[in-house]
Amino acid sequence: MNYNTRKQLGNEFENEVAAYHEKHGYIVTRSGVEETHNEEFVRLVANNNLPLAKYVRNQPDGYCINRHGVIMAWDAKIGLNISKDAWEAYQHVSLIGPLFVFFKTRNIVMSGEIKSIELEHGDETTRGFGDSAYPRDRDGWICPKMSHRIYGSGSGSPYKQVREETLDIVKDWTNAK
């Protein structure tokens, strides 16, 4: 799946997650860097590897609060992969409040609080790929940029796959496509 298709599906799913929270009585706001209208800011942050820039690029998609003061951060993902930079940004957010990540894969929507989500070691994810598997770093992150071959249309950022069994199926999901 190319970047533009993945981005479009991600934006659609992000809208669905926002609508899901609103349906459950939350007031929702968006926070992703893509929500800014300053294209120069987005361009400069996209190519900056300082820790704060990585955080800004990978902050949760939004926040929601209900009338009782329950507040949480949320993020929407297409597929079960999480980049290393996003995972690290999520850990920072989770120090100050709950962060729920929603995953859409096939026609199933799953979610979990970041504190309970586990990631597979890259060796586990790439088992059976043989020589075609991307290299892994010492911490088990799959690293396409470390490969001698072209890594396609992705960013090449290190990533891991979520252990599906650490997520809950969202049983009352009605706007999944």
mmCIF file of C-alpha atoms in Angstrom:
data_model
loop_
_atom_site.group_PDB
_atom_site.id
_atom_site.type_symbol
_atom_site.label_atom_id
_atom_site.label_comp_id
_atom_site.label_asym_id
_atom_site.label_seq_id
_atom_site.Cartn_x
_atom_site.Cartn_y
_atom_site.Cartn_z
ATOM 1 C CA MET A 1 0.000 0.000 0.000
ATOM 2 C CA ASN A 2 1.532 3.330 -0.998
ATOM 3 C CA TYR A 3 1.971 6.265 1.369
ATOM 4 C CA ASN A 4 -0.923 8.374 0.014
ATOM 5 C CA THR A 5 -3.412 5.493 0.217
ATOM 6 C CA ARG A 6 -2.252 4.626 3.729
ATOM 7 C CA LYS A 7 -2.490 8.292 4.789
ATOM 8 C CA GLN A 8 -6.032 8.584 3.380
ATOM 9 C CA LEU A 9 -7.142 5.400 5.166
ATOM 10 C CA GLY A 10 -5.469 6.660 8.342
ATOM 11 C CA ASN A 11 -7.302 9.993 8.134
ATOM 12 C CA GLU A 12 -10.631 8.219 7.596
ATOM 13 C CA PHE A 13 -9.987 5.936 10.573
ATOM 14 C CA GLU A 14 -8.932 8.890 12.715
ATOM 15 C CA ASN A 15 -12.297 10.516 11.925
ATOM 16 C CA GLU A 16 -14.065 7.268 12.863
ATOM 17 C CA VAL A 17 -12.242 7.108 16.213
ATOM 18 C CA ALA A 18 -13.153 10.737 16.948
ATOM 19 C CA ALA A 19 -16.800 9.964 16.122
ATOM 20 C CA TYR A 20 -16.665 6.859 18.355
ATOM 21 C CA HIS A 21 -15.557 8.970 21.332
ATOM 22 C CA GLU A 22 -18.213 11.612 20.620
ATOM 23 C CA LYS A 23 -20.847 8.881 20.487
ATOM 24 C CA HIS A 24 -19.755 7.866 23.987
ATOM 25 C CA GLY A 25 -20.197 11.377 25.385
ATOM 26 C CA TYR A 26 -16.688 12.772 25.012
ATOM 27 C CA ILE A 27 -15.741 16.177 23.645
ATOM 28 C CA VAL A 28 -12.923 15.583 21.162
ATOM 29 C CA THR A 29 -10.046 17.691 19.911
ATOM 30 C CA ARG A 30 -7.335 16.839 17.394
ATOM 31 C CA SER A 31 -3.660 17.353 18.034
ATOM 32 C CA GLY A 32 -1.657 15.720 15.265
ATOM 33 C CA VAL A 33 0.898 17.846 13.431
ATOM 34 C CA GLU A 34 -1.117 17.281 10.261
ATOM 35 C CA GLU A 35 -3.858 19.393 11.846
ATOM 36 C CA THR A 36 -1.755 22.538 11.511
ATOM 37 C CA HIS A 37 -2.275 24.735 8.487
ATOM 38 C CA ASN A 38 1.305 25.935 8.401
ATOM 39 C CA GLU A 39 2.867 23.819 5.660
ATOM 40 C CA GLU A 40 6.353 25.188 6.348
ATOM 41 C CA PHE A 41 6.106 24.043 9.991
ATOM 42 C CA VAL A 42 5.018 20.552 8.896
ATOM 43 C CA ARG A 43 7.869 20.342 6.352
ATOM 44 C CA LEU A 44 10.511 21.444 8.842
ATOM 45 C CA VAL A 45 9.295 19.131 11.622
ATOM 46 C CA ALA A 46 9.098 16.194 9.208
ATOM 47 C CA ASN A 47 12.816 16.399 8.464
ATOM 48 C CA ASN A 48 14.098 17.159 11.964
ATOM 49 C CA ASN A 49 15.444 14.361 14.183
ATOM 50 C CA LEU A 50 15.678 16.271 17.452
ATOM 51 C CA PRO A 51 13.662 14.581 20.243
ATOM 52 C CA LEU A 52 11.039 17.353 20.466
ATOM 53 C CA ALA A 53 10.462 17.281 16.694
ATOM 54 C CA LYS A 54 10.014 13.498 16.841
ATOM 55 C CA TYR A 55 7.499 13.952 19.643
ATOM 56 C CA VAL A 56 5.576 16.620 17.722
ATOM 57 C CA ARG A 57 5.458 14.327 14.665
ATOM 58 C CA ASN A 58 4.275 11.365 16.695
ATOM 59 C CA GLN A 59 2.013 12.858 19.342
ATOM 60 C CA PRO A 60 -1.413 11.244 19.720
ATOM 61 C CA ASP A 61 -4.071 12.109 17.140
ATOM 62 C CA GLY A 62 -6.287 13.683 19.734
ATOM 63 C CA TYR A 63 -7.611 14.090 23.240
ATOM 64 C CA CYS A 64 -11.088 13.705 24.661
ATOM 65 C CA ILE A 65 -12.816 14.611 27.907
ATOM 66 C CA ASN A 66 -16.264 13.893 29.258
ATOM 67 C CA ARG A 67 -18.488 16.022 31.495
ATOM 68 C CA HIS A 68 -17.179 14.205 34.589
ATOM 69 C CA GLY A 69 -13.604 15.299 33.862
ATOM 70 C CA VAL A 70 -12.348 11.962 32.558
ATOM 71 C CA ILE A 71 -9.683 12.870 30.021
ATOM 72 C CA MET A 72 -7.523 10.705 27.783
ATOM 73 C CA ALA A 73 -5.309 10.827 24.746
ATOM 74 C CA TRP A 74 -6.039 8.629 21.734
ATOM 75 C CA ASP A 75 -4.330 7.585 18.530
ATOM 76 C CA ALA A 76 -5.614 5.753 15.463
ATOM 77 C CA LYS A 77 -3.475 3.262 13.530
ATOM 78 C CA ILE A 78 -4.049 1.342 10.325
ATOM 79 C CA GLY A 79 -2.459 -2.069 10.871
ATOM 80 C CA LEU A 80 -0.557 -3.356 13.871
ATOM 81 C CA ASN A 81 2.844 -1.695 13.395
ATOM 82 C CA ILE A 82 4.141 1.109 15.619
ATOM 83 C CA SER A 83 7.246 3.105 14.804
ATOM 84 C CA LYS A 84 9.927 3.455 17.441
ATOM 85 C CA ASP A 85 9.497 7.247 17.536
ATOM 86 C CA ALA A 86 5.724 6.928 18.035
ATOM 87 C CA TRP A 87 6.200 4.319 20.770
ATOM 88 C CA GLU A 88 8.600 6.625 22.624
ATOM 89 C CA ALA A 89 6.213 9.588 22.274
ATOM 90 C CA TYR A 90 3.365 7.424 23.633
ATOM 91 C CA GLN A 91 5.465 6.501 26.664
ATOM 92 C CA HIS A 92 5.933 10.197 27.495
ATOM 93 C CA VAL A 93 2.192 10.860 27.245
ATOM 94 C CA SER A 94 1.375 7.835 29.403
ATOM 95 C CA LEU A 95 3.405 9.319 32.261
ATOM 96 C CA ILE A 96 0.807 12.065 32.684
ATOM 97 C CA GLY A 97 -2.423 10.341 31.676
ATOM 98 C CA PRO A 98 -4.072 7.465 29.844
ATOM 99 C CA LEU A 99 -3.442 6.970 26.135
ATOM 100 C CA PHE A 100 -5.594 4.540 24.160
ATOM 101 C CA VAL A 101 -4.462 3.364 20.746
ATOM 102 C CA PHE A 102 -7.054 2.112 18.256
ATOM 103 C CA PHE A 103 -5.961 -0.314 15.532
ATOM 104 C CA LYS A 104 -7.884 -1.120 12.385
ATOM 105 C CA THR A 105 -6.889 -4.329 10.687
ATOM 106 C CA ARG A 106 -9.033 -6.193 8.204
ATOM 107 C CA ASN A 107 -12.581 -5.344 9.361
ATOM 108 C CA ILE A 108 -11.739 -5.507 13.044
ATOM 109 C CA VAL A 109 -11.081 -2.566 15.348
ATOM 110 C CA MET A 110 -9.054 -3.246 18.476
ATOM 111 C CA SER A 111 -7.763 -0.954 21.183
ATOM 112 C CA GLY A 112 -5.679 -0.916 24.290
ATOM 113 C CA GLU A 113 -4.191 1.454 26.800
ATOM 114 C CA ILE A 114 -0.556 2.001 25.915
ATOM 115 C CA LYS A 115 0.551 0.706 29.332
ATOM 116 C CA SER A 116 -0.934 -2.734 28.569
ATOM 117 C CA ILE A 117 0.129 -3.025 24.920
ATOM 118 C CA GLU A 118 3.050 -5.328 24.252
ATOM 119 C CA LEU A 119 5.240 -5.374 21.167
ATOM 120 C CA GLU A 120 6.770 -8.390 19.474
ATOM 121 C CA HIS A 121 10.525 -8.638 19.140
ATOM 122 C CA GLY A 122 11.458 -8.147 15.486
ATOM 123 C CA ASP A 123 12.859 -11.688 15.285
ATOM 124 C CA GLU A 124 9.398 -13.009 16.149
ATOM 125 C CA THR A 125 7.658 -10.785 13.575
ATOM 126 C CA THR A 126 10.068 -11.701 10.765
ATOM 127 C CA ARG A 127 10.298 -15.428 11.549
ATOM 128 C CA GLY A 128 9.900 -17.362 8.329
ATOM 129 C CA PHE A 129 10.967 -14.472 6.087
ATOM 130 C CA GLY A 130 14.502 -15.840 5.700
ATOM 131 C CA ASP A 131 16.909 -13.598 3.790
ATOM 132 C CA SER A 132 14.080 -11.262 2.741
ATOM 133 C CA ALA A 133 13.523 -10.109 6.361
ATOM 134 C CA TYR A 134 14.627 -6.605 7.218
ATOM 135 C CA PRO A 135 17.474 -6.325 9.734
ATOM 136 C CA ARG A 136 16.699 -5.831 13.415
ATOM 137 C CA ASP A 137 18.609 -3.658 15.863
ATOM 138 C CA ARG A 138 19.824 -4.905 19.246
ATOM 139 C CA ASP A 139 16.479 -3.968 20.837
ATOM 140 C CA GLY A 140 14.461 -5.953 18.293
ATOM 141 C CA TRP A 141 13.167 -3.018 16.223
ATOM 142 C CA ILE A 142 12.793 -3.900 12.540
ATOM 143 C CA CYS A 143 14.980 -1.440 10.616
ATOM 144 C CA PRO A 144 14.278 -1.181 6.868
ATOM 145 C CA LYS A 145 16.932 1.536 6.415
ATOM 146 C CA MET A 146 19.616 -0.887 7.626
ATOM 147 C CA SER A 147 18.805 -3.160 4.681
ATOM 148 C CA HIS A 148 20.928 -3.264 1.550
ATOM 149 C CA ARG A 149 17.788 -3.329 -0.603
ATOM 150 C CA ILE A 150 15.123 -0.716 -1.297
ATOM 151 C CA TYR A 151 12.374 -0.714 1.345
ATOM 152 C CA GLY A 152 9.497 0.437 -0.856
ATOM 153 C CA SER A 153 7.130 3.301 -0.177
ATOM 154 C CA GLY A 154 7.392 3.325 3.632
ATOM 155 C CA SER A 155 9.362 5.780 5.726
ATOM 156 C CA GLY A 156 12.012 3.246 6.654
ATOM 157 C CA SER A 157 11.577 4.107 10.335
ATOM 158 C CA PRO A 158 12.292 1.325 12.847
ATOM 159 C CA TYR A 159 9.083 -0.401 13.927
ATOM 160 C CA LYS A 160 7.632 -3.305 15.862
ATOM 161 C CA GLN A 161 4.353 -5.151 15.586
ATOM 162 C CA VAL A 162 1.805 -5.125 18.404
ATOM 163 C CA ARG A 163 0.969 -8.410 20.084
ATOM 164 C CA GLU A 164 -2.658 -8.768 19.054
ATOM 165 C CA GLU A 165 -3.529 -10.688 22.232
ATOM 166 C CA THR A 166 -2.730 -7.575 24.326
ATOM 167 C CA LEU A 167 -5.559 -5.661 22.619
ATOM 168 C CA ASP A 168 -9.323 -5.765 23.123
ATOM 169 C CA ILE A 169 -11.778 -5.988 20.254
ATOM 170 C CA VAL A 170 -14.002 -2.901 20.271
ATOM 171 C CA LYS A 171 -17.327 -4.730 20.365
ATOM 172 C CA ASP A 172 -19.569 -1.685 19.967
ATOM 173 C CA TRP A 173 -17.730 -0.376 16.903
ATOM 174 C CA THR A 174 -20.405 0.537 14.371
ATOM 175 C CA ASN A 175 -18.598 2.877 11.983
ATOM 176 C CA ALA A 176 -15.848 0.461 10.903
ATOM 177 C CA LYS A 177 -15.764 0.024 7.149
#
